[in-house]
CSV table of C-alpha atoms in Angstrom, one decimal:
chain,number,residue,atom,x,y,z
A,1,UNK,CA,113.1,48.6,243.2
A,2,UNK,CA,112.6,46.2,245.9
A,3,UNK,CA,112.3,46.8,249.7
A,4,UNK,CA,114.6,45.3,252.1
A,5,UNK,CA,114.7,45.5,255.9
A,6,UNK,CA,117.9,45.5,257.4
A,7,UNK,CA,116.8,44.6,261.1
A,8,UNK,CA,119.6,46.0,262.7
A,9,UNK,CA,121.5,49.2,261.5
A,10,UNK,CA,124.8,48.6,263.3
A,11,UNK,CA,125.7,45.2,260.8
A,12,UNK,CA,128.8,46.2,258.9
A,13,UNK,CA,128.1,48.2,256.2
A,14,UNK,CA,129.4,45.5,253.2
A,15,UNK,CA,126.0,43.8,253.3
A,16,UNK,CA,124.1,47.2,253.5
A,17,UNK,CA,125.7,48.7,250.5
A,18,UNK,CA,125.5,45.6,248.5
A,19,UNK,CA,121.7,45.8,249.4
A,20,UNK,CA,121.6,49.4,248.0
A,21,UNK,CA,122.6,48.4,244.6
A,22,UNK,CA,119.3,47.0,243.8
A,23,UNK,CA,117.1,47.7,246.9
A,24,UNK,CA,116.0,50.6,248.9
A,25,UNK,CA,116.7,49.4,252.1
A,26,UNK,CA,114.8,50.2,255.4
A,27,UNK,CA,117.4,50.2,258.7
A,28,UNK,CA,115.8,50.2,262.1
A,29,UNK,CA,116.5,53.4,264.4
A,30,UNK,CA,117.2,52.1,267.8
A,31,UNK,CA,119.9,50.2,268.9
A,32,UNK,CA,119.0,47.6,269.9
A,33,UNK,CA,116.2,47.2,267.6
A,34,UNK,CA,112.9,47.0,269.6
A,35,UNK,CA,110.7,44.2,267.9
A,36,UNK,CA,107.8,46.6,267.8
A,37,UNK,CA,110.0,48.8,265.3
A,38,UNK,CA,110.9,45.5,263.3
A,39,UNK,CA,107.5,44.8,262.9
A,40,UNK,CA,106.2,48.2,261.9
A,41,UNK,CA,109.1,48.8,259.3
A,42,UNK,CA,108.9,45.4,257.8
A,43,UNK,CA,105.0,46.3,256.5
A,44,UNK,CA,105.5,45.8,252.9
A,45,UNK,CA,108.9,44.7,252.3
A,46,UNK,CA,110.3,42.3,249.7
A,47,UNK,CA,113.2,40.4,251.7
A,48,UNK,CA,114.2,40.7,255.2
A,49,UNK,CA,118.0,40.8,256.5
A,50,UNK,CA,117.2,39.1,260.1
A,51,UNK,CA,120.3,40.6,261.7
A,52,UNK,CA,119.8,39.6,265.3
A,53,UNK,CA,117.9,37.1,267.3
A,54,UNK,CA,114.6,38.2,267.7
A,55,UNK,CA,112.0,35.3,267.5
A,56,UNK,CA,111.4,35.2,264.0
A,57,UNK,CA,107.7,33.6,263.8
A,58,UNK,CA,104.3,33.8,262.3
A,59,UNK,CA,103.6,36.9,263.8
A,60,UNK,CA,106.6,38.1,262.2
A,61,UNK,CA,105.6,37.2,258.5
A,62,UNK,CA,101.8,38.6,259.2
A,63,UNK,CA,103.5,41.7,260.2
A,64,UNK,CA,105.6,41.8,256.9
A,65,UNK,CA,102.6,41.0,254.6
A,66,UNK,CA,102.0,38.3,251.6
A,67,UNK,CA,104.8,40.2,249.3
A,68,UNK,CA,107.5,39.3,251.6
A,69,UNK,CA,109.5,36.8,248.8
A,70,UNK,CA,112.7,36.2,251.0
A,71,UNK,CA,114.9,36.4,254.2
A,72,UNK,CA,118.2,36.0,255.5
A,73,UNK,CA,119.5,35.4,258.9
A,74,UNK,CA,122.3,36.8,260.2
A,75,UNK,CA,123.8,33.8,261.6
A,76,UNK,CA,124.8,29.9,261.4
A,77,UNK,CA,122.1,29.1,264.6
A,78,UNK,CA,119.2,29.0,263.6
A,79,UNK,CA,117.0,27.7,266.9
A,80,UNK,CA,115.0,31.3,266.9
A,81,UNK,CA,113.5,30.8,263.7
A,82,UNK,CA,110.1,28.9,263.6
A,83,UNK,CA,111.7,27.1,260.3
A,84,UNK,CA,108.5,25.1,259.5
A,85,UNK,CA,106.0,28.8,259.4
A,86,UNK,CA,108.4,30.4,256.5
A,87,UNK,CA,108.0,26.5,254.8
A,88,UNK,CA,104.2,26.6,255.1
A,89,UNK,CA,104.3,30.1,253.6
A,90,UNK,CA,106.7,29.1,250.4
A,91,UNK,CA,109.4,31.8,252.0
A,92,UNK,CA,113.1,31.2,251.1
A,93,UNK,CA,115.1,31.5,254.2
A,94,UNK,CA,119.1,32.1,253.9
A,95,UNK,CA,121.9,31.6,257.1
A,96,UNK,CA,125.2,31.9,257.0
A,97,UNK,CA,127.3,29.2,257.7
A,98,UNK,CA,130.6,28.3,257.3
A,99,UNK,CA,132.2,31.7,257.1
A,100,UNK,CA,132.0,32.2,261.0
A,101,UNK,CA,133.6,28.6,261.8
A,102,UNK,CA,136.9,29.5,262.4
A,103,UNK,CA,136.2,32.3,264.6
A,104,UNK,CA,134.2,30.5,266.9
A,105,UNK,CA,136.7,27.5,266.7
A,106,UNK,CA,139.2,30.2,267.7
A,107,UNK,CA,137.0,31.1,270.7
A,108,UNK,CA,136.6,27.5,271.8
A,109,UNK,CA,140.7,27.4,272.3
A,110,UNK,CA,140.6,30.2,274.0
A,111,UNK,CA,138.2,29.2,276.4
A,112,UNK,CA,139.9,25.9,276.5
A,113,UNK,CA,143.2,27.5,277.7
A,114,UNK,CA,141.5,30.4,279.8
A,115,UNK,CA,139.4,27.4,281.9
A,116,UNK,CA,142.1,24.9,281.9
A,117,UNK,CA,144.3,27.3,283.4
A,118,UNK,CA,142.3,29.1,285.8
A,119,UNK,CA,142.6,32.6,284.0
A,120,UNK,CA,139.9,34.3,286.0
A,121,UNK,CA,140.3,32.8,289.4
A,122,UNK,CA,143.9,34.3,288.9
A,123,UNK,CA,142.6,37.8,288.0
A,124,UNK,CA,140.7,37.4,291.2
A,125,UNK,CA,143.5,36.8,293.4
A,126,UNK,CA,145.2,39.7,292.1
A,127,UNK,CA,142.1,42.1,292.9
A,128,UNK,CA,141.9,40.6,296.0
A,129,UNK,CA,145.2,40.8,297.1
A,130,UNK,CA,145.5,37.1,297.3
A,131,UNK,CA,148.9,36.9,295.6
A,132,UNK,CA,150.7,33.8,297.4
A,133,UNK,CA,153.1,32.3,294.7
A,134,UNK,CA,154.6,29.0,295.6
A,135,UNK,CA,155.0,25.6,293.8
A,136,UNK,CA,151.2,24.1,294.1
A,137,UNK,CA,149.6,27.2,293.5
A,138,UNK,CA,146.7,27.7,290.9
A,139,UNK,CA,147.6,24.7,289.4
A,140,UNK,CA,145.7,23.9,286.0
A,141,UNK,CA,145.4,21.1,283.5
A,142,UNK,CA,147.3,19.9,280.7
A,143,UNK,CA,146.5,19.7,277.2
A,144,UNK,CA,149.0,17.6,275.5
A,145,UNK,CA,148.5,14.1,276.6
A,146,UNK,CA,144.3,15.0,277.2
A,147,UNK,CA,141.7,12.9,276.0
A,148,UNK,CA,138.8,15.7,273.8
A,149,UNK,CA,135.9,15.0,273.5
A,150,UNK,CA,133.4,17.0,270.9
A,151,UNK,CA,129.7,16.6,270.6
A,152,UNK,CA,128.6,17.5,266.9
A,153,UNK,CA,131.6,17.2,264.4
A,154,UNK,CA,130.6,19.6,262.3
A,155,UNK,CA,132.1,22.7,260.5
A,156,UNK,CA,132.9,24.1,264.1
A,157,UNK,CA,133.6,20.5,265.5
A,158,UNK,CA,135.9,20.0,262.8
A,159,UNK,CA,137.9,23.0,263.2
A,160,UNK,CA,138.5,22.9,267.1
A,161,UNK,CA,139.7,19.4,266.3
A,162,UNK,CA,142.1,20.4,263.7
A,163,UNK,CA,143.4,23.5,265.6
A,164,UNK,CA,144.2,21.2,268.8
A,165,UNK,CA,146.6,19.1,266.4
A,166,UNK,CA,149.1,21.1,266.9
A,167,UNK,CA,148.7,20.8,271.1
A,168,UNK,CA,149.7,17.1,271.1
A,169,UNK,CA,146.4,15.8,272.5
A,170,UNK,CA,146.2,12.2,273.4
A,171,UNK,CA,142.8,11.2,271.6
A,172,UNK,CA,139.8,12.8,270.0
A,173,UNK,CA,136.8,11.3,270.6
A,174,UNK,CA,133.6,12.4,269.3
A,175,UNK,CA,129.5,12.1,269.4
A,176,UNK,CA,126.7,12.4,266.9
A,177,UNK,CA,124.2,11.2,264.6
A,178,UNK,CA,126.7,9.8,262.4
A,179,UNK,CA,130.3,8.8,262.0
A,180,UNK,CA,132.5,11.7,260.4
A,181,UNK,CA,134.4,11.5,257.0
A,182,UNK,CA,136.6,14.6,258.8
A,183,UNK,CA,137.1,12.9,261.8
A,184,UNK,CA,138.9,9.8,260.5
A,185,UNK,CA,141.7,12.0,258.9
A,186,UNK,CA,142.4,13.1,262.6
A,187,UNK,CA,142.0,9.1,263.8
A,188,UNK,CA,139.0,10.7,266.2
A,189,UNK,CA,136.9,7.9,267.6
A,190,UNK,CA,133.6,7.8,267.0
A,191,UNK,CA,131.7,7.4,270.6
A,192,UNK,CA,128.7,7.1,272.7
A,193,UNK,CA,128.1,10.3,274.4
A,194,UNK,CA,127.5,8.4,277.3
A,195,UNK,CA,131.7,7.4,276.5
A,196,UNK,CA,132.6,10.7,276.0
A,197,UNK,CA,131.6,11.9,278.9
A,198,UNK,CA,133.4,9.1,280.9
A,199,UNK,CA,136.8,9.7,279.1
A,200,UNK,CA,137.1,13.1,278.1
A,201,UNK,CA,139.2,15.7,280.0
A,202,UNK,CA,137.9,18.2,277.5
A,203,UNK,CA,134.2,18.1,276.0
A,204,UNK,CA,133.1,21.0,273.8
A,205,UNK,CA,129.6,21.4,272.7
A,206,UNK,CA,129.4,22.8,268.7
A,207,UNK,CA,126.0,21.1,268.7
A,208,UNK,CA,122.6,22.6,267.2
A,209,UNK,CA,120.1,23.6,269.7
A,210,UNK,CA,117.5,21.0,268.9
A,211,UNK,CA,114.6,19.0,270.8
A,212,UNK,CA,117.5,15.8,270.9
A,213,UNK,CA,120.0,18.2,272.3
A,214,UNK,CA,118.2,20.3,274.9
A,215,UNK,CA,119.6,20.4,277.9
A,216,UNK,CA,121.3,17.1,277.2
A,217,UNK,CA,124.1,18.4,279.7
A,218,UNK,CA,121.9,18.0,283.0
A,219,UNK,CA,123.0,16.8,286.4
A,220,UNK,CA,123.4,13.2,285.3
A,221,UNK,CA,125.5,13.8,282.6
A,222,UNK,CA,127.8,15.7,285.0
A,223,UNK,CA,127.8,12.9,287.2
A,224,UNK,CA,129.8,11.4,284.4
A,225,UNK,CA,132.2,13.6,284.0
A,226,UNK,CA,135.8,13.5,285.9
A,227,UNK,CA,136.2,16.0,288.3
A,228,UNK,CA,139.0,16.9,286.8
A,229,UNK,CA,137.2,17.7,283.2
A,230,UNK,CA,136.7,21.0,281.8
A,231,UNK,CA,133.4,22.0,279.7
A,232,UNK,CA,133.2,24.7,276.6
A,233,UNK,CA,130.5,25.5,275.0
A,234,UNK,CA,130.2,27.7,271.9
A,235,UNK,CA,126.8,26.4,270.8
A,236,UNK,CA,123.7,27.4,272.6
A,237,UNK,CA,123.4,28.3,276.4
A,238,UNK,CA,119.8,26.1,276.7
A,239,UNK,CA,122.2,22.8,275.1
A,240,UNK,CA,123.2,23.0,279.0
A,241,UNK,CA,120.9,22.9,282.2
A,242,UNK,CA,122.5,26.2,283.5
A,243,UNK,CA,121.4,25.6,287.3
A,244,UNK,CA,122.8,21.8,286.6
A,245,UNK,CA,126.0,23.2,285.7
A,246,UNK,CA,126.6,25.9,288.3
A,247,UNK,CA,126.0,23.3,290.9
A,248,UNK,CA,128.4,20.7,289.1
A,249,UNK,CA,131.0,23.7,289.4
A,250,UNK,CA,130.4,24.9,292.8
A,251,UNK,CA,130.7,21.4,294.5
A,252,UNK,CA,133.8,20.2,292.1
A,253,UNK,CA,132.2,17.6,290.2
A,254,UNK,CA,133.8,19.2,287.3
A,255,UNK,CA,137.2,21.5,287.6
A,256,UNK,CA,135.8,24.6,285.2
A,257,UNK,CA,134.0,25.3,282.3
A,258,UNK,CA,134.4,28.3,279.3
A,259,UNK,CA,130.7,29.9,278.2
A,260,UNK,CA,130.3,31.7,275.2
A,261,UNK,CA,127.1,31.2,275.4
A,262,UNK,CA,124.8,30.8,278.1
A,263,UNK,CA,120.9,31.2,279.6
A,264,UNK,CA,119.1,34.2,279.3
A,265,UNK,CA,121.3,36.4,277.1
A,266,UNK,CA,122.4,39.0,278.4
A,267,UNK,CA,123.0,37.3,281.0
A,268,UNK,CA,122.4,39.2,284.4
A,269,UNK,CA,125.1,40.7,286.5
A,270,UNK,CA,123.5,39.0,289.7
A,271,UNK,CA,123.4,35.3,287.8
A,272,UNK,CA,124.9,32.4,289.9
A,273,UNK,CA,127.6,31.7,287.4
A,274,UNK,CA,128.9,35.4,287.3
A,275,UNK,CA,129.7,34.8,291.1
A,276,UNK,CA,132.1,31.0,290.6
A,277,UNK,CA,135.9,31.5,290.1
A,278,UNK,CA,136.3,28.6,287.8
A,279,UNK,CA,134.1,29.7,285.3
A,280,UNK,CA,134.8,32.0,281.9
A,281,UNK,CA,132.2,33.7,280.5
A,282,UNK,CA,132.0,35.8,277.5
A,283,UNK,CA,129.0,38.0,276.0
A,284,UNK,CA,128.6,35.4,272.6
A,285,UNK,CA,131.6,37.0,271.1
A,286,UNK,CA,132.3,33.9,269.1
A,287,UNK,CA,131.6,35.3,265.8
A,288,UNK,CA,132.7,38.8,267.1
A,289,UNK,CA,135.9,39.7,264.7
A,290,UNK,CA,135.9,42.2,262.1
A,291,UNK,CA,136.5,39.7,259.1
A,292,UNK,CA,134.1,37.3,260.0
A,293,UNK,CA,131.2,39.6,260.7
A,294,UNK,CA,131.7,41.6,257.6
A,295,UNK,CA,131.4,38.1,255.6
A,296,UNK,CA,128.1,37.2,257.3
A,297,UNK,CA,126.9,40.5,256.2
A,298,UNK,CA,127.4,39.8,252.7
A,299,UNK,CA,126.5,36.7,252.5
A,300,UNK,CA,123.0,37.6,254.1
A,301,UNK,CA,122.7,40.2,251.4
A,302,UNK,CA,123.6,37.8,248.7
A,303,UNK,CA,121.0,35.4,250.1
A,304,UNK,CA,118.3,38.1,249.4
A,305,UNK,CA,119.4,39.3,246.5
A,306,UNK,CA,119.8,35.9,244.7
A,307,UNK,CA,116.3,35.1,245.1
A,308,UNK,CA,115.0,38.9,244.5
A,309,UNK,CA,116.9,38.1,241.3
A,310,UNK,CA,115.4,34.8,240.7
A,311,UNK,CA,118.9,33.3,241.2
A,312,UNK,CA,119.9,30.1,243.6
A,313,UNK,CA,120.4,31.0,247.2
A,314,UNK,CA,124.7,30.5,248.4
A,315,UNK,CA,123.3,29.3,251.5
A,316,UNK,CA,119.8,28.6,251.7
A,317,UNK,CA,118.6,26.7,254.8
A,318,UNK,CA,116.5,24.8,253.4
């Protein structure tokens, strides 16, 4: 039977067993993983299940040894892999895409509404005993009537769009490498970002972390935006210069912005942006629901399996 390492024990159990029908599986011990231990139990394994985001690199595959035939991520993101090492080796890699869109589109809205209508900056108020009430207080911002802006149109993209239908927005503009199929059926407009940035009162990030989007939200691309507009970002934390933004925030050249992700993960108690009222952050929760997890389990495990069995990949990478 073939070995598998499952690089994290805590995954929900549907990929696991699945695994077990036709593997012995290895699980790590610790929680979290140390990458010492995934090193040392990966020596002579078949596939891999890369369930968290440890650097996944040469090193990696040297620890594993020349049998290794296959591994899946645990994920849609991919910017921890070192893609072209597993090509150069003739090693199938696997993701999961897809089946964790519409929980991270349904992360983005929440953001959107938590930011837009100062959510935190209220709970502080209350702790504080800073309850005033009155007509102008805490006011937020609007969505019906809003301009949106969303940089990468993609499964994710798509879905935010679609969900904020139903809020009555204004206009959806959008910015990529190419013009979307998807977004027509919406009317989105297809923008630069330099546009984007200059209209939107909304801009979500649902963008790959790549070389051509690192940091691509710096201080002049805040020096764009209104002051009035409100950033979300459920890509990648290093798709924003983090110092950039906590500046941009503090001096109110933008009114808020709603992390799911940010720079370093976990981020630090003591980090500047922990200490701004008008900004929500959440631990990378996007993919955080029972359902979706679950799926991206299986669909690792089907990833490994299919090429274990000499069988096409659901969702190879590449």
């Amino acid at each position: 039977r073939p070995k598998v390492l499952v690089t994290h024990k805590g995954i929900p159990e549907s990929g696991i067993n699945l695994l077990r029908e036709r593997c012995d599986v290895v699980l790590t011990e610790n929680i979290p993983p140390t990458r010492d231990e995934i090193l040392r139990l990966s020596k002579g394994c078949d596939g891999i299940l890369w369930a968290n985001h440890e650097t996944l690199n040469g090193e990696a595959l040297d620890a594993a040894g020349p049998q290794l035939k296959v591994i899946s991520t645990m994920s849609a993101g991919v910017d921890y892999v070192k893609v072209d090492e597993l090509k150069s080796r003739g090693i199938p890699m696997g993701y999961t895409p897809n089946v964790l869109s519409d929980a991270v589109a349904d992360m983005a809205i929440g953001l959107m509404i938590a930011a837009a209508r100062r959510y935190h900056e209220g709970r502080l108020k209350i702790e504080t005993s800073q309850w005033k009430d009155g007509p102008q207080w805490l006011l937020g911002n609007d969505i019906k009537g809003s301009t949106v802006g969303i940089v990468g149109f993609g499964g994710i993209g798509s879905l935010i769009a679609k969900r904020l239908t139903g809020f009555d927005v204004g206009k959806f503009l959008y910015t990529g490498r190419n013009p979307k199929p998807a977004a027509e059926k919406i009317g989105a407009q297809f923008v630069s970002f330099d546009q984007l940035l200059l209209e939107s009162d909304y801009i979500f990030i649902s963008v790959p972390l790549t070389n051509g989007t690192y940091r691509m939200f710096n201080e002049a691309a805040f020096n764009k935006m209104k002051p009035t507009s409100i950033l979300i970002n459920v890509a990648r934390g290093d798709i924003v210069d983090q110092q950039a933004l906590v500046n941009a925030l503090k001096s109110g050249r933008i009114f808020a912005a709603g992390l799911d992700v940010m720079t370093p993960e976990p981020l630090p108690p003591t980090d500047p942006l922990m200490q701004l009222p008008n900004v929500i952050i959440v631990p990378h929760q996007g993919s955080a629901t029972l359902k979706t997890r679950s799926a991206m389990s299986t669909l690792a495990a089907k990833n490994i399996l299919a090429i274990l069995n000499g069988e096409k990949m659901p969702a190879a990478y590449y």
